[in-house]
Short mmCIF file of C-alpha atoms and ligand atoms in Angstrom, two decimals:
data_model
loop_
_atom_site.label_atom_id
_atom_site.label_comp_id
_atom_site.label_asym_id
_atom_site.label_seq_id
_atom_site.Cartn_x
_atom_site.Cartn_y
_atom_site.Cartn_z
CA MET Q 1 2.17 0.73 19.76
CA SER Q 2 0.97 -0.09 22.97
CA GLY Q 3 -0.55 3.23 24.97
CA ARG Q 4 0.53 5.59 21.67
CA VAL Q 5 -2.40 7.71 21.05
CA ALA Q 6 -3.61 7.80 17.62
CA PHE Q 7 -5.71 10.13 15.87
CA VAL Q 8 -7.76 8.90 12.72
CA THR Q 9 -10.08 11.21 10.74
CA GLY Q 10 -12.99 9.93 9.29
CA GLY Q 11 -13.19 7.23 12.16
CA SER Q 12 -16.67 7.31 12.20
CA ARG Q 13 -17.54 4.58 9.44
CA GLY Q 14 -16.01 2.65 6.83
CA ILE Q 15 -12.21 2.53 6.67
CA GLY Q 16 -11.40 5.01 9.06
CA ARG Q 17 -13.80 3.26 11.63
CA ALA Q 18 -11.59 0.03 10.72
CA CYS Q 19 -8.47 1.50 11.40
CA ALA Q 20 -9.50 2.81 14.73
CA LEU Q 21 -10.24 -0.76 15.59
CA ALA Q 22 -7.31 -2.31 14.43
CA LEU Q 23 -5.14 0.36 16.28
CA SER Q 24 -7.11 -0.23 19.59
CA ALA Q 25 -6.26 -4.16 19.06
CA ALA Q 26 -2.69 -3.34 18.50
CA GLY Q 27 -2.79 -1.69 21.74
CA ALA Q 28 -3.24 2.04 20.54
CA ARG Q 29 -5.23 4.40 22.45
CA VAL Q 30 -7.72 5.94 19.70
CA VAL Q 31 -9.33 9.43 19.02
CA VAL Q 32 -12.08 9.24 16.63
CA ALA Q 33 -12.70 12.60 14.74
CA ALA Q 34 -15.47 13.14 12.29
CA ARG Q 35 -18.65 15.46 11.90
CA ASN Q 36 -21.22 12.80 12.91
CA ARG Q 37 -21.13 12.87 16.62
CA GLU Q 38 -23.25 9.85 17.14
CA LYS Q 39 -21.80 7.83 14.47
CA LEU Q 40 -18.44 8.39 16.37
CA GLU Q 41 -19.86 7.71 20.00
CA GLU Q 42 -20.82 4.17 18.40
CA VAL Q 43 -17.27 3.68 17.43
CA ALA Q 44 -16.04 4.86 20.59
CA ALA Q 45 -18.27 2.50 22.47
CA GLU Q 46 -17.60 -0.33 20.31
CA ILE Q 47 -13.78 -0.11 21.18
CA ARG Q 48 -14.50 0.46 24.74
CA ALA Q 49 -16.53 -2.77 24.77
CA GLY Q 50 -13.62 -4.82 23.40
CA GLY Q 51 -11.15 -3.47 26.14
CA GLY Q 52 -9.57 -0.55 24.59
CA GLU Q 53 -9.52 3.09 25.44
CA ALA Q 54 -11.34 5.89 22.84
CA PHE Q 55 -12.10 9.14 22.93
CA ALA Q 56 -14.77 10.71 20.33
CA VAL Q 57 -14.12 14.37 18.87
CA GLU Q 58 -15.81 16.25 16.16
CA ILE Q 59 -14.03 18.06 13.35
CA ASP Q 60 -15.02 19.24 10.11
CA LEU Q 61 -11.79 18.97 7.73
CA SER Q 62 -12.95 21.91 5.76
CA SER Q 63 -12.37 24.43 8.60
CA THR Q 64 -9.35 25.22 10.21
CA ASP Q 65 -10.65 26.17 13.44
CA SER Q 66 -12.39 23.08 13.77
CA ILE Q 67 -9.36 20.95 12.99
CA LYS Q 68 -7.33 23.36 15.38
CA ALA Q 69 -10.00 22.79 18.34
CA ALA Q 70 -10.40 19.11 17.66
CA PHE Q 71 -6.53 18.60 18.01
CA ALA Q 72 -6.33 20.60 21.04
CA SER Q 73 -9.44 18.84 23.12
CA ALA Q 74 -8.12 15.39 21.94
CA SER Q 75 -4.45 16.14 23.41
CA LYS Q 76 -5.63 18.14 26.40
CA ASP Q 77 -7.98 15.08 27.42
CA PHE Q 78 -5.99 12.12 26.03
CA GLY Q 79 -2.52 12.70 25.64
CA ALA Q 80 0.19 13.60 23.00
CA ILE Q 81 -0.68 12.36 19.79
CA GLY Q 82 2.01 10.19 18.19
CA ILE Q 83 0.21 8.21 15.29
CA LEU Q 84 -2.29 10.31 12.49
CA VAL Q 85 -4.36 8.82 10.12
CA ASN Q 86 -5.46 11.14 7.63
CA ASN Q 87 -8.17 8.93 6.49
CA ALA Q 88 -11.50 11.36 6.01
CA GLY Q 89 -12.30 12.08 2.51
CA VAL Q 90 -15.01 12.68 -0.07
CA THR Q 91 -16.04 12.72 -3.82
CA ARG Q 92 -17.67 15.47 -5.73
CA ASP Q 93 -17.44 13.58 -9.08
CA ASN Q 94 -17.79 15.10 -12.62
CA LEU Q 95 -16.11 15.52 -15.63
CA ALA Q 96 -13.87 18.40 -15.96
CA LEU Q 97 -15.80 20.29 -18.66
CA ARG Q 98 -19.04 20.16 -16.44
CA MET Q 99 -17.17 20.53 -12.95
CA LYS Q 100 -18.33 23.53 -10.71
CA ARG Q 101 -15.51 25.47 -8.89
CA ILE Q 102 -16.99 24.92 -5.73
CA ASP Q 103 -16.82 20.81 -6.35
CA TRP Q 104 -13.01 21.28 -6.89
CA ASP Q 105 -12.45 23.47 -4.17
CA ALA Q 106 -14.78 21.38 -1.41
CA VAL Q 107 -12.88 18.34 -2.36
CA LEU Q 108 -8.99 19.76 -2.57
CA GLU Q 109 -10.17 21.89 1.01
CA THR Q 110 -11.38 18.42 2.63
CA ASN Q 111 -8.93 15.75 1.13
CA LEU Q 112 -5.77 17.66 1.01
CA THR Q 113 -5.49 20.59 2.90
CA GLY Q 114 -7.47 19.42 5.63
CA ALA Q 115 -4.79 16.38 5.92
CA PHE Q 116 -2.26 19.43 5.62
CA THR Q 117 -3.78 21.08 8.54
CA CYS Q 118 -3.68 18.27 10.47
CA ILE Q 119 -0.34 17.20 10.14
CA GLN Q 120 0.30 21.00 11.54
CA GLN Q 121 -1.25 20.24 14.53
CA VAL Q 122 0.84 16.84 15.50
CA LEU Q 123 4.49 18.14 14.01
CA GLN Q 124 5.79 19.67 16.72
CA GLY Q 125 4.65 17.02 19.36
CA MET Q 126 6.06 14.04 17.22
CA MET Q 127 9.30 16.34 16.77
CA ARG Q 128 9.32 16.85 20.75
CA GLU Q 129 9.02 12.58 21.27
CA ARG Q 130 11.36 11.88 18.47
CA TRP Q 131 8.95 9.43 17.35
CA GLY Q 132 5.97 9.74 15.17
CA ARG Q 133 4.00 7.87 12.55
CA ILE Q 134 1.69 9.97 9.63
CA ILE Q 135 -0.21 7.75 7.34
CA ASN Q 136 -2.24 9.52 4.66
CA ILE Q 137 -4.84 7.38 2.92
CA SER Q 138 -4.69 8.28 -0.65
CA SER Q 139 -6.39 6.26 -3.37
CA VAL Q 140 -5.49 4.27 -6.54
CA VAL Q 141 -6.66 7.06 -8.23
CA GLY Q 142 -4.07 9.50 -7.12
CA GLU Q 143 -1.89 7.17 -8.89
CA SER Q 144 -3.83 5.98 -11.96
CA GLY Q 145 -6.18 9.07 -12.58
CA ASN Q 146 -9.83 8.52 -13.09
CA ALA Q 147 -12.13 9.83 -15.86
CA GLY Q 148 -14.85 12.11 -13.80
CA GLN Q 149 -12.64 12.68 -10.91
CA VAL Q 150 -10.29 15.20 -11.80
CA ASN Q 151 -10.77 17.07 -8.24
CA TYR Q 152 -10.60 13.86 -6.40
CA ALA Q 153 -7.67 12.45 -8.33
CA ALA Q 154 -5.65 15.31 -8.04
CA SER Q 155 -6.02 15.65 -4.30
CA LYS Q 156 -5.20 12.40 -3.71
CA ALA Q 157 -2.12 12.66 -5.80
CA GLY Q 158 -1.27 15.72 -4.01
CA LEU Q 159 -1.37 13.77 -0.89
CA ILE Q 160 1.39 11.35 -2.66
CA GLY Q 161 3.68 14.28 -3.03
CA LEU Q 162 2.80 16.16 0.45
CA THR Q 163 3.54 12.31 2.21
CA LYS Q 164 7.12 11.94 0.12
CA SER Q 165 7.93 15.48 0.98
CA LEU Q 166 6.98 15.60 4.41
CA ALA Q 167 8.65 11.98 4.89
CA GLN Q 168 12.10 13.87 4.00
CA GLU Q 169 11.27 16.66 5.96
CA MET Q 170 10.77 14.84 9.50
CA ALA Q 171 13.59 11.87 8.73
CA SER Q 172 15.52 12.98 11.10
CA ARG Q 173 13.13 13.47 13.91
CA ASN Q 174 12.35 9.69 13.77
CA VAL Q 175 8.77 10.74 12.31
CA THR Q 176 7.81 8.28 9.31
CA VAL Q 177 5.59 9.36 6.88
CA ASN Q 178 3.49 7.03 4.27
CA ALA Q 179 0.42 6.83 2.03
CA VAL Q 180 -2.02 3.90 1.46
CA THR Q 181 -3.51 3.76 -1.79
CA PRO Q 182 -6.84 1.78 -1.33
CA GLY Q 183 -8.47 0.38 -4.20
CA PHE Q 184 -12.21 -0.14 -4.67
CA ILE Q 185 -13.40 -1.05 -1.10
CA GLU Q 186 -16.62 -1.55 0.23
CA THR Q 187 -17.83 1.03 2.07
CA ASP Q 188 -20.73 3.84 1.66
CA MET Q 189 -18.35 5.84 -0.60
CA THR Q 190 -18.42 3.04 -3.02
CA ASN Q 191 -21.87 1.64 -2.26
CA VAL Q 192 -23.75 4.37 -4.50
CA LEU Q 193 -22.19 2.91 -7.58
CA THR Q 194 -24.57 1.38 -10.15
CA PRO Q 195 -24.15 -2.78 -10.55
CA GLU Q 196 -22.95 -2.02 -14.04
CA VAL Q 197 -19.89 0.26 -12.76
CA ARG Q 198 -19.17 -2.31 -10.25
CA GLU Q 199 -19.22 -5.26 -12.55
CA LYS Q 200 -16.62 -3.18 -15.13
CA VAL Q 201 -14.25 -2.27 -12.15
CA LEU Q 202 -14.66 -6.09 -10.80
CA ALA Q 203 -13.40 -7.32 -14.00
CA GLY Q 204 -10.19 -5.27 -13.58
CA ILE Q 205 -9.16 -6.39 -10.14
CA PRO Q 206 -6.70 -9.55 -10.87
CA LEU Q 207 -7.79 -10.69 -7.43
CA ARG Q 208 -11.11 -11.08 -8.35
CA ARG Q 209 -13.09 -9.32 -5.38
CA PHE Q 210 -13.36 -5.67 -3.90
CA GLY Q 211 -11.65 -5.17 -1.14
CA LYS Q 212 -12.64 -4.51 2.74
CA ALA Q 213 -12.17 -1.77 4.84
CA GLY Q 214 -10.35 -4.64 7.07
CA ASP Q 215 -7.60 -4.98 4.21
CA VAL Q 216 -6.97 -1.43 4.35
CA ALA Q 217 -6.68 -1.13 8.12
CA ALA Q 218 -4.27 -4.34 8.15
CA ALA Q 219 -1.66 -1.86 6.08
CA VAL Q 220 -2.38 1.17 8.63
CA ARG Q 221 -1.79 -0.77 11.83
CA PHE Q 222 1.52 -1.91 10.12
CA LEU Q 223 2.87 1.46 9.02
CA ALA Q 224 2.08 2.79 12.71
CA SER Q 225 3.80 0.19 14.21
CA GLU Q 226 7.42 -0.11 15.79
CA GLU Q 227 8.20 -2.84 13.09
CA ALA Q 228 7.78 -0.48 10.35
CA GLY Q 229 10.54 2.13 11.57
CA TYR Q 230 12.57 2.10 9.03
CA ILE Q 231 9.76 2.62 5.96
CA THR Q 232 9.01 6.11 5.06
CA GLY Q 233 7.92 7.90 2.10
CA HIS Q 234 6.47 4.91 0.60
CA VAL Q 235 3.03 4.38 -0.79
CA LEU Q 236 1.68 1.22 -0.23
CA SER Q 237 -0.99 -0.13 -2.68
CA VAL Q 238 -4.20 -1.90 -1.26
CA ASN Q 239 -5.85 -2.63 -4.51
CA GLY Q 240 -6.07 -6.29 -5.39
CA GLY Q 241 -3.96 -5.57 -8.32
CA MET Q 242 -5.76 -3.43 -9.89
CA TYR Q 243 -2.90 -0.93 -10.52
CA MET Q 244 0.66 -1.92 -10.66
P1 NAP A 301 -16.82 6.64 3.68
O1 NAP A 301 -17.45 5.55 4.00
O2 NAP A 301 -17.37 7.79 2.91
O3 NAP A 301 -16.27 7.59 4.96
C1 NAP A 301 -15.78 8.86 5.20
C2 NAP A 301 -15.32 9.50 6.61
O4 NAP A 301 -14.75 10.73 6.25
C3 NAP A 301 -16.52 9.14 7.12
O5 NAP A 301 -16.20 8.96 8.51
C4 NAP A 301 -17.07 10.74 7.28
O6 NAP A 301 -17.45 11.09 8.59
C5 NAP A 301 -15.37 11.76 7.08
N1 NAP A 301 -15.83 12.86 6.91
C6 NAP A 301 -16.20 13.09 5.30
N2 NAP A 301 -15.85 14.70 5.08
C7 NAP A 301 -15.52 14.90 6.52
C8 NAP A 301 -15.12 16.42 7.07
N3 NAP A 301 -15.38 17.43 6.17
N4 NAP A 301 -14.36 16.75 8.08
C9 NAP A 301 -14.52 15.22 8.76
N5 NAP A 301 -14.41 14.26 8.51
C10 NAP A 301 -15.14 14.18 7.33
O7 NAP A 301 -15.34 6.59 2.89
P2 NAP A 301 -14.36 5.19 3.03
O8 NAP A 301 -14.74 4.47 1.64
O9 NAP A 301 -14.53 4.73 4.33
O10 NAP A 301 -12.83 6.33 2.54
C11 NAP A 301 -12.02 6.70 3.43
C12 NAP A 301 -10.85 7.14 2.93
O11 NAP A 301 -10.21 6.03 1.85
C13 NAP A 301 -11.28 8.37 1.97
O12 NAP A 301 -10.35 9.19 2.08
C14 NAP A 301 -11.18 8.05 0.70
O13 NAP A 301 -11.10 8.74 -0.28
C15 NAP A 301 -10.43 6.67 0.49
N6 NAP A 301 -10.32 5.43 -0.52
C16 NAP A 301 -11.43 4.99 -0.53
C17 NAP A 301 -11.65 4.30 -1.26
C18 NAP A 301 -13.15 3.17 -1.38
O14 NAP A 301 -12.92 2.43 -2.46
N7 NAP A 301 -13.69 3.23 -0.47
C19 NAP A 301 -11.03 3.93 -2.39
C20 NAP A 301 -9.83 5.04 -2.19
C21 NAP A 301 -9.83 5.26 -1.55
P3 NAP A 301 -18.88 12.45 8.48
O15 NAP A 301 -19.53 12.45 7.29
O16 NAP A 301 -19.86 12.24 9.77
O17 NAP A 301 -17.63 13.56 8.85
#
């Protein structure tokens, strides 16, 4: 993927940061995008310190205007985007009975509609180039479901349907579209869980450890590579075997 431009949403920390570093190590020029500019600049500096090229851009996935502006600025200053990693995501957990509409909307808007709007910014360029890689970070709970996460699980299952549909639309243009479904990965998102919840989750993981952001990034780097050019519409689980 030498010289290709990769755009990673949620690239400021956790899985997105690991994807940005891994794609850079594989030769991509990387745009990291999220809301917190300070954190983005830290990741961009880390990439540059390792000899890579990076561009930090603020984006708020809950705003179409912000998404349009971020992609316009990144492709103007950094070049046409060949690899899109839709990684940013949020949770607002509650039982369905108690869930507020605002929490349903916020999660669907960021995780699913935000990803769709990002995709719309890159499709024409990828079609023109007759090359593209779109990788959507879904979740094991999009496959298995999870009590207390109807909004999050619906957004992540939605990303799988989007992935398979878009893969069919874009295949003739040599643009592949795949999803990665992480299991329990050690990041800010999971650090908030209680020791009891973590123990319970761990008991259900055959590989007997939580995943690392780098485990997911390795899968993303592969799907973004030239070697993965015959893989599309696939859902790749990175979950230690917790759901098969
Ligand atoms: P994280 O540590 O909470 O990081 C989330 C990232 O998304 C941050 O960079 C955050 O940056 C960005 N973000 C959040 N809301 C945003 C918005 N409205 N606009 C733009 N950027 C936004 O999460 P993570 O654990 O790395 O998860 C990354 C992805 O993997 C998510 O889609 C998550 O659902 C999925 N996943 C995670 C796990 C897990 O166990 N950790 C499991 C399955 C799936 P700012 O706050 O600066 O905007």
